[in-house]
Coordinates of C-alpha atoms in Angstrom, one line a residue:
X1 CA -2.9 -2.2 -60.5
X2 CA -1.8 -3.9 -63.7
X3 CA -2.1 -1.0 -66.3
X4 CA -1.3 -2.0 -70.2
X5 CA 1.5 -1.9 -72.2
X6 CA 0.2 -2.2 -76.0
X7 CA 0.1 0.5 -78.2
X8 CA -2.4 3.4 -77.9
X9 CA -5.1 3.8 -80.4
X10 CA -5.9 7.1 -82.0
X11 CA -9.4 5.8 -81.4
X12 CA -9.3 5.3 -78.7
X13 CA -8.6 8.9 -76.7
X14 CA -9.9 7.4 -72.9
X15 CA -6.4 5.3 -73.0
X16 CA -3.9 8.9 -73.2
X17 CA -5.1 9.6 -70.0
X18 CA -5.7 13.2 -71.5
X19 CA -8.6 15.1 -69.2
X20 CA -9.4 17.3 -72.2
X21 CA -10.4 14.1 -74.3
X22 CA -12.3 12.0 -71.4
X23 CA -15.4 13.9 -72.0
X24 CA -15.7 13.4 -75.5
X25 CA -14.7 9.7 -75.6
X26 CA -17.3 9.2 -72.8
X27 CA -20.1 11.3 -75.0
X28 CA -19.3 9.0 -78.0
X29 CA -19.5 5.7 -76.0
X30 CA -22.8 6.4 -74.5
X31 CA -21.8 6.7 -70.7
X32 CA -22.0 9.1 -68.5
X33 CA -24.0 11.4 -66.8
X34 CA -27.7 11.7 -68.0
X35 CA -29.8 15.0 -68.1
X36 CA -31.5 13.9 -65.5
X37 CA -27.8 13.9 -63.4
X38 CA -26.7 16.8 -64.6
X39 CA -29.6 19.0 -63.1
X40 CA -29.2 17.4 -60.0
X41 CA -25.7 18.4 -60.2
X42 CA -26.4 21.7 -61.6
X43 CA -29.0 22.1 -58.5
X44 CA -26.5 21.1 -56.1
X45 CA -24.0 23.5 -57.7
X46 CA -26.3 26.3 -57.5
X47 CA -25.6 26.3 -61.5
X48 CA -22.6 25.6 -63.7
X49 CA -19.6 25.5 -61.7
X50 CA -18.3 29.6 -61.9
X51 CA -15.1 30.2 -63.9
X52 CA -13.7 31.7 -60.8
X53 CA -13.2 28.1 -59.3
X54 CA -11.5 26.2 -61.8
X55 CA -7.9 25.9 -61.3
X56 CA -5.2 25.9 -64.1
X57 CA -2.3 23.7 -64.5
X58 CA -0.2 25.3 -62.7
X59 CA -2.5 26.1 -59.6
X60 CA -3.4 29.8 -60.5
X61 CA -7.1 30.6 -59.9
X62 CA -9.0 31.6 -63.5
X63 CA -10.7 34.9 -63.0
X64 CA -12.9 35.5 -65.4
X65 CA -10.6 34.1 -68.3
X66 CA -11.8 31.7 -70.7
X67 CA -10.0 28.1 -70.1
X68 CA -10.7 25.8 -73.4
X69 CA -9.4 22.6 -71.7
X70 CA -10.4 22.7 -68.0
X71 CA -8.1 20.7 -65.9
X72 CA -10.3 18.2 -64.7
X73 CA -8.8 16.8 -61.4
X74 CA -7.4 19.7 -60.1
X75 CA -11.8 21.2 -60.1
X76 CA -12.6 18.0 -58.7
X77 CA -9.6 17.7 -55.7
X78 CA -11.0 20.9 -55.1
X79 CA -14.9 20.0 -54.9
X80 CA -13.7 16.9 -53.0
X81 CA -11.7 18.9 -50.3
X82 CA -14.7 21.5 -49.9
X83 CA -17.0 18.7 -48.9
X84 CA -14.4 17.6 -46.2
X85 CA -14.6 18.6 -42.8
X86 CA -13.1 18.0 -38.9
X87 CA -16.5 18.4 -37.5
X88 CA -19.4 16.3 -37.5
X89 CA -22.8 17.8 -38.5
X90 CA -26.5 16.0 -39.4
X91 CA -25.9 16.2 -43.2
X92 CA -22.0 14.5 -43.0
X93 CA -20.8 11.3 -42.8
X94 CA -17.7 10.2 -41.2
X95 CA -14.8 8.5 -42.7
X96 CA -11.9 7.5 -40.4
X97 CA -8.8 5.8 -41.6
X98 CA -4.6 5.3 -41.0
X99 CA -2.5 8.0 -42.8
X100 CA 0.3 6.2 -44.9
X101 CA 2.6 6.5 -47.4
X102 CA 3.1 4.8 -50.5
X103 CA 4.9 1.1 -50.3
X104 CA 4.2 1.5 -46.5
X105 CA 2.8 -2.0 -44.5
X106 CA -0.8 -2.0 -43.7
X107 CA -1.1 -1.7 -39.9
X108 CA -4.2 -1.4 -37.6
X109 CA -2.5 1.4 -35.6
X110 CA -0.8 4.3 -36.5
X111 CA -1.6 8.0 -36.9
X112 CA -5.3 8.2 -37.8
X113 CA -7.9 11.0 -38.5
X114 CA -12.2 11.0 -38.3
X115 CA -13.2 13.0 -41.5
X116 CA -16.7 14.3 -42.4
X117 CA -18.2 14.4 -45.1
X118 CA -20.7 16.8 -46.0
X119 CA -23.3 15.1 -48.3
X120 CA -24.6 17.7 -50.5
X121 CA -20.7 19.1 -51.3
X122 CA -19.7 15.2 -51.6
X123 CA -22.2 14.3 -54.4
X124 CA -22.0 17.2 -56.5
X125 CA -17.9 16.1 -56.3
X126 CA -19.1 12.6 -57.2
X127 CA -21.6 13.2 -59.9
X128 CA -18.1 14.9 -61.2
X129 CA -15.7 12.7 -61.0
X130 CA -18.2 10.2 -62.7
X131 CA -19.0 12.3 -65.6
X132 CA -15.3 13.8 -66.0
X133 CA -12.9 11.2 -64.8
X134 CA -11.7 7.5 -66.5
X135 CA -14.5 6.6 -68.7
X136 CA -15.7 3.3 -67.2
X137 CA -17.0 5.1 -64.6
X138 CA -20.1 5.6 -66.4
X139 CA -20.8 1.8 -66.1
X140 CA -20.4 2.2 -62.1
X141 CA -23.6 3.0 -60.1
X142 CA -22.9 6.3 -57.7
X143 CA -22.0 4.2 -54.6
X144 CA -19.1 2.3 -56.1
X145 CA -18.0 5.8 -57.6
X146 CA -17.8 7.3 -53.8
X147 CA -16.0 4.2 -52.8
X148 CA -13.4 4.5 -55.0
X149 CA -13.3 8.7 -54.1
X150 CA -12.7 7.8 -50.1
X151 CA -10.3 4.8 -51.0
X152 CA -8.3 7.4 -53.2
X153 CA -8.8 10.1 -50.0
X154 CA -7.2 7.5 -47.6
X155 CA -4.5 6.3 -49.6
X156 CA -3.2 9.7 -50.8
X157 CA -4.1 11.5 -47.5
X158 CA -0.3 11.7 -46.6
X159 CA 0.2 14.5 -49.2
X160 CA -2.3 17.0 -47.0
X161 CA -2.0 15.7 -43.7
X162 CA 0.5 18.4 -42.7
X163 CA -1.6 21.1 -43.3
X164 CA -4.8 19.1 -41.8
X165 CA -3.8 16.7 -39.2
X166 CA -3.4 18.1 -35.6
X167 CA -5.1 21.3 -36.4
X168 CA -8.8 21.8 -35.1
X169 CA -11.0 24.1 -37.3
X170 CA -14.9 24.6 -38.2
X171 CA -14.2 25.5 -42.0
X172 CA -13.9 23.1 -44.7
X173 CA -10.6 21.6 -46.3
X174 CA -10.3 23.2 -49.3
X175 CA -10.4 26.8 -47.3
X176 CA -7.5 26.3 -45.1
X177 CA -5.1 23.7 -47.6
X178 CA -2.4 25.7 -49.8
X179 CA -2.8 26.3 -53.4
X180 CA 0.6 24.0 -53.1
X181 CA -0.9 21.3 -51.2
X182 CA -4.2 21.3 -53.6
X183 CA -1.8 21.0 -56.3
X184 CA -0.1 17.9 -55.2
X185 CA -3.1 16.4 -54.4
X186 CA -4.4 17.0 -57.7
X187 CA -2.0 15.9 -59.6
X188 CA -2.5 12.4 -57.3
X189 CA -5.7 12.3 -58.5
X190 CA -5.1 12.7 -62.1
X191 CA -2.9 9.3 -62.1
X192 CA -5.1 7.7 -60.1
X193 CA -7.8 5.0 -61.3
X194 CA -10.7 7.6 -61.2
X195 CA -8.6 9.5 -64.1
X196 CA -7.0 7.0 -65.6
X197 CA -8.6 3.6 -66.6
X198 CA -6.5 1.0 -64.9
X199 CA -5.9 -2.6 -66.9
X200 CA -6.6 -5.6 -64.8
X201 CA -6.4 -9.0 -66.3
X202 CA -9.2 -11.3 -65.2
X203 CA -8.8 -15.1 -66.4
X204 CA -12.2 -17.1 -66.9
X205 CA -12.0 -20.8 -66.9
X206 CA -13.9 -22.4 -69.4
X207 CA -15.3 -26.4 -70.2
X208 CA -17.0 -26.5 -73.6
X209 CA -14.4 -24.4 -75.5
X210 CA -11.3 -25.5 -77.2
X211 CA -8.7 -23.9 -78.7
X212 CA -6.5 -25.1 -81.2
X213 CA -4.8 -22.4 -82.3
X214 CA -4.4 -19.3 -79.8
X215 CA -5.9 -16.0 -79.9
X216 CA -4.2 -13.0 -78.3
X217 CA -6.1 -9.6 -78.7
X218 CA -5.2 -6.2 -77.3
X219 CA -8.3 -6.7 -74.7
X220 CA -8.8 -10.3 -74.7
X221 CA -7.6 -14.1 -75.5
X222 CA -8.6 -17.1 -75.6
X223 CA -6.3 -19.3 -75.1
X224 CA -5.4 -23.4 -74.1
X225 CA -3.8 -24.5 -70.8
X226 CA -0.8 -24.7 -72.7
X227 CA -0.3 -21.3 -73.9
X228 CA -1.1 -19.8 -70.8
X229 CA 2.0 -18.7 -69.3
X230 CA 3.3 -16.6 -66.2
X231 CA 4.8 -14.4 -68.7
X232 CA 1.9 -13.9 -70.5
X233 CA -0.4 -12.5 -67.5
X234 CA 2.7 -11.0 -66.1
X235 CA 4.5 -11.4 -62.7
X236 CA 1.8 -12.3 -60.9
X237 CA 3.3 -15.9 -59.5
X238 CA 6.5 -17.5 -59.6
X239 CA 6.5 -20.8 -62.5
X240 CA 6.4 -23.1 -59.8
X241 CA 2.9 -21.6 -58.3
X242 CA 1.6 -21.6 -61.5
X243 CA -0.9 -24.7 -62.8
X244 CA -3.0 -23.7 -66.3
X245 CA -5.0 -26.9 -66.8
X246 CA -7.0 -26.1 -63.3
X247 CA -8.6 -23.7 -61.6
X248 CA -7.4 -21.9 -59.6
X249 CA -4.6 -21.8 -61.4
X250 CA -2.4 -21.7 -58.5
X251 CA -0.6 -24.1 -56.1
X252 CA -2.3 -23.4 -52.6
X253 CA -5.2 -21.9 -53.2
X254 CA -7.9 -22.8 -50.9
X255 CA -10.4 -23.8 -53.2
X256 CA -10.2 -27.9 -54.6
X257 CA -8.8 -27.6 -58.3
X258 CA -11.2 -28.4 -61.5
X259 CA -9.8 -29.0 -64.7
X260 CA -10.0 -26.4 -67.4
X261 CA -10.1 -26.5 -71.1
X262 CA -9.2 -23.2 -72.1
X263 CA -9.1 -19.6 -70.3
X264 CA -10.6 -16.2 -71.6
X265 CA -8.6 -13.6 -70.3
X266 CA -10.6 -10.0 -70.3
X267 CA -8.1 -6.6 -69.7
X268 CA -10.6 -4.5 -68.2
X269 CA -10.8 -1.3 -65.2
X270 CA -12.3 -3.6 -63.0
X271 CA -14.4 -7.3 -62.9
X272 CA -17.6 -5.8 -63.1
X273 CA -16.3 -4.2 -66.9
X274 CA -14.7 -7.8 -67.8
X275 CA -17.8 -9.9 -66.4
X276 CA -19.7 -7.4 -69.0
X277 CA -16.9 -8.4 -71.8
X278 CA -16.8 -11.8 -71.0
X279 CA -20.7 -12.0 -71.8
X280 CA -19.7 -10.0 -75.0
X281 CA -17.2 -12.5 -76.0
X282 CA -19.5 -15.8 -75.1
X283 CA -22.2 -14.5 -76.7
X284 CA -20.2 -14.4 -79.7
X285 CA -18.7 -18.0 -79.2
X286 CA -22.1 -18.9 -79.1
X287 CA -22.9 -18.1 -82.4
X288 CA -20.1 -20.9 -83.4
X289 CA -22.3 -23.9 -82.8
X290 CA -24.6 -25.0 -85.8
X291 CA -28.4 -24.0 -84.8
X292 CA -29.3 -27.9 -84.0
X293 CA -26.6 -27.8 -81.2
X294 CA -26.7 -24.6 -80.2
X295 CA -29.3 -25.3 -77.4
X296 CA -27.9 -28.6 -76.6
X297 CA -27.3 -29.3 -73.6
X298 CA -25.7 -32.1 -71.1
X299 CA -25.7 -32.6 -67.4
X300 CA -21.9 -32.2 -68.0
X301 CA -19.8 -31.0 -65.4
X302 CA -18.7 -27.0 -66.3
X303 CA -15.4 -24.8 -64.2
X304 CA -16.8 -22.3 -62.6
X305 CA -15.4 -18.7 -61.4
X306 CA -12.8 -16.0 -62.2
X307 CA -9.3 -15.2 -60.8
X308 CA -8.9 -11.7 -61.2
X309 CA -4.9 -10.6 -60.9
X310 CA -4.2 -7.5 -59.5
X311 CA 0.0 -6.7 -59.2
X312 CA 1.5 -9.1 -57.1
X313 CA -1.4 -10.4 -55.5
X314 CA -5.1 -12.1 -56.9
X315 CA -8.6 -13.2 -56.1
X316 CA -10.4 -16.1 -56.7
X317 CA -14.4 -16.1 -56.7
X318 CA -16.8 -19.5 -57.8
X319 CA -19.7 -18.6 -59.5
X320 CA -22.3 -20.0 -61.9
X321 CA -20.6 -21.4 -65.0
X322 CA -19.7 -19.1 -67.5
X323 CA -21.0 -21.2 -70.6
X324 CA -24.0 -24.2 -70.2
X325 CA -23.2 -27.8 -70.5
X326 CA -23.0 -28.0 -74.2
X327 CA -23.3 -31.8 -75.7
X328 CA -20.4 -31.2 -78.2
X329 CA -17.5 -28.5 -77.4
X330 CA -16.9 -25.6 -79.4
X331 CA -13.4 -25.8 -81.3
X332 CA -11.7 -22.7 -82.2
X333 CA -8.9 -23.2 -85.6
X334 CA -6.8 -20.3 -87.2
X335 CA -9.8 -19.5 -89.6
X336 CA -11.7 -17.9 -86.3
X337 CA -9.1 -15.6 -85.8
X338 CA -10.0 -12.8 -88.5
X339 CA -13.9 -12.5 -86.5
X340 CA -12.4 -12.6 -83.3
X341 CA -10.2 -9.9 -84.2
X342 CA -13.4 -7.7 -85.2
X343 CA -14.5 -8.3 -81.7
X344 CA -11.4 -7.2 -80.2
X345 CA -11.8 -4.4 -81.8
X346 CA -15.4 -3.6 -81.0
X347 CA -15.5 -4.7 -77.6
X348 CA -13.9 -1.4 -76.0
X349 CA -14.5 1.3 -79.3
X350 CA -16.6 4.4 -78.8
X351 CA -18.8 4.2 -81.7
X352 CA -22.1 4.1 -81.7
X353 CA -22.6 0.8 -84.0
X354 CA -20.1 -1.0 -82.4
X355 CA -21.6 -0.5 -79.2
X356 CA -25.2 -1.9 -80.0
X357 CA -23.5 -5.1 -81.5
X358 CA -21.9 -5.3 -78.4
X359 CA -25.1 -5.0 -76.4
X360 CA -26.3 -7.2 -78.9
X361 CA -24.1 -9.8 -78.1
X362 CA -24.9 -9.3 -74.4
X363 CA -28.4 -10.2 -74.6
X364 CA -27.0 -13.5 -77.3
X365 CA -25.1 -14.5 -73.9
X366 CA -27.9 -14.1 -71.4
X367 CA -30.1 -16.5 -74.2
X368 CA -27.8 -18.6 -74.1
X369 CA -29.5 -20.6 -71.4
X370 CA -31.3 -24.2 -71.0
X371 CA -35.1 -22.7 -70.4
X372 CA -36.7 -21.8 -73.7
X373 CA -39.0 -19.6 -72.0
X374 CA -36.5 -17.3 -70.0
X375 CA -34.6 -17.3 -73.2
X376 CA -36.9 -15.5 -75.2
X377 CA -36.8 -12.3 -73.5
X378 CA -33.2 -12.0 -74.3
X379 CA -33.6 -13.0 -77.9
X380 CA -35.5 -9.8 -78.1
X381 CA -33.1 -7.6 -76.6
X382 CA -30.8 -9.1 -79.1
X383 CA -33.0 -7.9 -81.8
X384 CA -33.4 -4.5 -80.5
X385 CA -30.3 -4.2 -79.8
X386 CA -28.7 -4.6 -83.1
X387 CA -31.8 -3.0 -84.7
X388 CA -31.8 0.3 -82.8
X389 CA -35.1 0.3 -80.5
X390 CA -38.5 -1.4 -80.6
X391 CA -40.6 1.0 -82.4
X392 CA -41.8 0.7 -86.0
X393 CA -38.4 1.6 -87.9
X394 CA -36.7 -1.3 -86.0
X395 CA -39.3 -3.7 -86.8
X396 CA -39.0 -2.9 -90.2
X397 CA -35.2 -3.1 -89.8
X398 CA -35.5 -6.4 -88.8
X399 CA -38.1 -7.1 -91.5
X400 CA -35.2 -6.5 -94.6
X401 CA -32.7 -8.1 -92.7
X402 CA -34.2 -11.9 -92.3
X403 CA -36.0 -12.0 -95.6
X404 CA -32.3 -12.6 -97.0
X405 CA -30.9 -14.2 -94.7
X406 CA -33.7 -17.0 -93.7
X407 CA -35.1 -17.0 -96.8
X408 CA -38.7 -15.8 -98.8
X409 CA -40.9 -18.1 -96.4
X410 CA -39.9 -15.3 -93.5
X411 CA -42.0 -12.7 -95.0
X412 CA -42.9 -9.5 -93.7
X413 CA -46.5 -11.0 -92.0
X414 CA -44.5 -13.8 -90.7
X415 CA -41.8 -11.6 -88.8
X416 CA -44.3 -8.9 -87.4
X417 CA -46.7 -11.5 -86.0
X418 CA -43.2 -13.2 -84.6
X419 CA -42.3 -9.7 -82.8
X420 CA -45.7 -9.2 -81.9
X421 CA -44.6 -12.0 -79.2
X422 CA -42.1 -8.9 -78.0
X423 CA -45.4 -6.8 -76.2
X424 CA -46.8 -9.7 -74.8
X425 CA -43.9 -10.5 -72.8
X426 CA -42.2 -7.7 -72.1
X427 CA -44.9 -5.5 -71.7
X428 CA -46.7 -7.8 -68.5
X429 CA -49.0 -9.6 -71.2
X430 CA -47.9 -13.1 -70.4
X431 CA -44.7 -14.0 -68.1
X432 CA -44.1 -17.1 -69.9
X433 CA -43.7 -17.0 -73.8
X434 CA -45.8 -19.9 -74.2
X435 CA -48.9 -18.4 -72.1
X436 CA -49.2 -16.1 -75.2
X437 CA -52.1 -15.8 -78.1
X438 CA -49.4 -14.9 -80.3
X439 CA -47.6 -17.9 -79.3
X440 CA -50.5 -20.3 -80.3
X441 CA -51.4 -18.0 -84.0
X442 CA -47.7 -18.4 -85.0
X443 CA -47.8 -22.1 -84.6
X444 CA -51.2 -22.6 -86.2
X445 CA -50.3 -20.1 -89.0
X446 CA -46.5 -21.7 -89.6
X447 CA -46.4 -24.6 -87.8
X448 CA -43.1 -23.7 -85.9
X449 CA -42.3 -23.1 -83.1
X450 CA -41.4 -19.2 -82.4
X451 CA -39.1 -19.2 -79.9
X452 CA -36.7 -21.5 -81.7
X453 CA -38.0 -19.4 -85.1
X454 CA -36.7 -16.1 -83.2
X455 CA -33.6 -18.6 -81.7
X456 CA -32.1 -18.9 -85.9
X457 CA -33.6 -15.4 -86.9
X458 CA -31.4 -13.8 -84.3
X459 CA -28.1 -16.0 -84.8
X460 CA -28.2 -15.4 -88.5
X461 CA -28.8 -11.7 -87.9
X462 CA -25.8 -11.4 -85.4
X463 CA -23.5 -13.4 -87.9
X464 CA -24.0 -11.1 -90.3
X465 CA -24.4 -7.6 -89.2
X466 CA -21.6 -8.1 -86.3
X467 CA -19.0 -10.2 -88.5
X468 CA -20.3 -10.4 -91.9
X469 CA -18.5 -12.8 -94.2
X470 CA -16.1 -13.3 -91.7
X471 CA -17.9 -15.2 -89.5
X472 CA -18.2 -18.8 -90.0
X473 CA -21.1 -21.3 -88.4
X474 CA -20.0 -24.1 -87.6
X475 CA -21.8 -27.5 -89.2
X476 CA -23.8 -30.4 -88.1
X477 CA -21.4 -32.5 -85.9
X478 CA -23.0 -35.7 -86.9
X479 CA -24.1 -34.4 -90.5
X480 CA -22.5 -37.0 -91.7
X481 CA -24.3 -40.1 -89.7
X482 CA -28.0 -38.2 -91.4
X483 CA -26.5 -38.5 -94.9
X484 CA -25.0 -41.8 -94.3
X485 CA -29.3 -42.7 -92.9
X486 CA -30.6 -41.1 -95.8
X487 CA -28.6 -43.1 -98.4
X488 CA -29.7 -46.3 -97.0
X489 CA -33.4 -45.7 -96.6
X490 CA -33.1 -44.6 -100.2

């Protein structure tokens, strides 16, 4: 795995690595186990997890002591090896694999083991690991969470296999494997990826972006062919395999080569958390664009897919396009560089605001689409989103912040009877926007249209609550060719 180099953050606790400050950075950033998980685990634990079964640093078993800073991995090596067993039962699942050692060959043959996995045991380990381990694994559904627990299980089997391989017996793992061997395989886990957040770089090509001058964040860039080097996403490829202006950016790979404009790179635990921060990041770019070409679109070609680098090796997946077919590309100068620098910061921080301007931005992505009427449900979630929630407080929220912003023709009749659109369509009144009564009233009482009312409402309200003063919309491309009309007709 490619794990980061920059400097650690005070902030920023999940990046130490530290199991006694997991928990709270994960509390803080919203992720993690719900109540509703953590009776099921309680159930399946029979309670809370006895102080007689967490294990100390140094291996020794806690009787009745008090332990302010519960060593995380070494409870949950131990609730992984009680679900593991040599027999097969109804209630366990079976998971057979090579034992290997680190730096080893992958071979198809070799010394192997059939292990079973007792289901009830195995989740309560899961649902712990997830709450207590590296904190993106809050943004993992349970399945991809057990996946990564087995992979970890086969890969670091060789430190057990000793004590395990060979030797028939009814009783579970943890019962018959030393305090030593528990130890070592604890300490494994607490420097794996399920403890400690592990920094993958994934490069998205893009079309309608351009940069002119770089930008180079702790968690993201945005960059031009040209300033994407082999040095910069680290030995990956030798020079001579590596090509920026296309994608895939390397010599050889299968898939026929498209060119490229500019590349967002995303340092994230895995591609499903950069796919999420690329959608942060677009949403933002989309907010560059003045409003009239905002939703402008071509039938222009746009790169598709992602190259996600992982050591010495990488993979390549085509996808939809990461950004619609805009009629005039988005040009990113030095000036850009002091909001993007706010969203570098933001896009990974544990607080609260930040992380509803991130979700925020999200939803601004998933607008940012050709359909009007598949926009609008997004545009909502925007406003919510940056507002707090749907109920009455938000609305009013949302009620003081256009008034400045859009100016005293937005008034507060005006914007309720705009999110009164918001119940119709979410809430199974009318699938399409435009099937709405609401829809009809706004345009006879304003004689707009609401979707691209609620299209400027929420851009202005992102620009300014996410980047303030910083933040800079870009103007009219052809502003000048609308003067120049207006001059003559005069």
């Amino acid at each position: 795995m490619i794990y980061g180099t920059k400097r650690l953050e005070p902030e920023y606790p999940c990046r130490l690595g530290l199991a006694a400050d997991l928990t709270e950075a994960r509390e803080q950033r919203g992720i993690g186990l719900g109540q509703d998980e953590l009776d099921l685990f309680n159930r399946l634990q029979g309670g809370r997890i006895p102080e007689s079964d967490l294990v100390c640093d140094a291996g020794c078993v806690l009787h009745g002591e008090t332990m302010s800073q519960p060593d995380h991995s070494a409870i949950a090596i131990q609730l992984i090896a009680e679900a593991a067993f040599h027999q097969p039962d109804a209630d366990r699942s079976s998971h057979s694999f090579i034992i290997q050692h680190p730096g080893e060959e992958y071979r198809m043959s070799g010394l192997g083991i059939n292990l079973h996995y007792c289901e009830t045991a195995f989740t309560k380990a899961i649902l712990y690991v997830r709450r207590y381990g590296a904190p993106y694994l809050g943004s993992l559904s349970f399945s991809d969470v057990r996946s990564l627990i087995t992979d970890f299980v086969a890969s670091s089997f060789y430190l057990v296999s000793n004590e395990i391989w060979g030797v028939w017996f009814s009783e579970s793992f943890r019962e018959r494997l030393s305090d030593k061997s528990l130890t070592e395989w604890g300490q494994a886990l607490a420097t794996s990826r399920l403890f400690i957040e592990p920094r993958e770089l994934t490069l998205f090509p893009l079309t309608v972006i351009k940069c002119e001058h770089p930008f180079i964040g702790r968690d993201f860039f945005l960059v031009g062919p040209n300033d994407l080097t082999p040095e910069m996403i680290g030995s990956v490829s030798s020079s001579k395999d590596f090509i920026a202006n296309q994608f895939p950016p390397f010599r050889g790979a299968s898939a026929p080569p498209k060119p490229v404009s500019s590349w967002l790179g995303i340092w994230a635990p895995n591609v499903e958390t950069a796919k999420r921060f690329r959608a942060t990041v677009l949403g933002a770019l989309a907010l560059v664009p003045n409003a009239i070409e905002r939703y402008l679109f071509t039938m222009r070609k746009v790169v598709s897919g992602r190259c996600t680098l992982i050591g010495p090796r990488y993979s390549i997946s085509i996808g939809d396009p990461h950004t619609p077919g805009l009629s005039e590309d988005i040009v990113l100068v030095s000036e850009d560089a002091k909001w993007l620098n706010k969203l570098d910061h933001m896009l990974t921080s544990p607080k609260k605001a930040h992380r509803r301007r991130m979700r925020a931005l999200e939803y601004q992505f998933r607008a940012w689409a050709p359909d009007p009427a598949k926009r609008f449900p997004s545009l909502v979630g925007s406003i919510d989103a940056i507002f707090g929630g749907d109920g009455s407080g938000a609305t009013q929220a949302v009620v003081d912040a256009v008034e400045p912003l859009m100016g005293k023709e937005y008034d507060s009749a005006r914007i309720r009877m705009l999110l009164s659109l918001r119940g119709s369509v979410i809430h199974g009144g009318a699938p399409n926007v435009y099937e709405s009564k609401s829809y009809r009233r706004y345009y006879e009482s304003y004689h707009e249209d609401a979707v691209r009312d609620l299209e400027q409402i929420v851009a202005k309200c992102l620009q300014h609550e996410v980047f303030g003063e910083d933040f800079r919309e870009r103007p009219f491309t052809y502003a000048h060719l609308l003067e120049e009309r207006k001059r003559i007709r005069m």
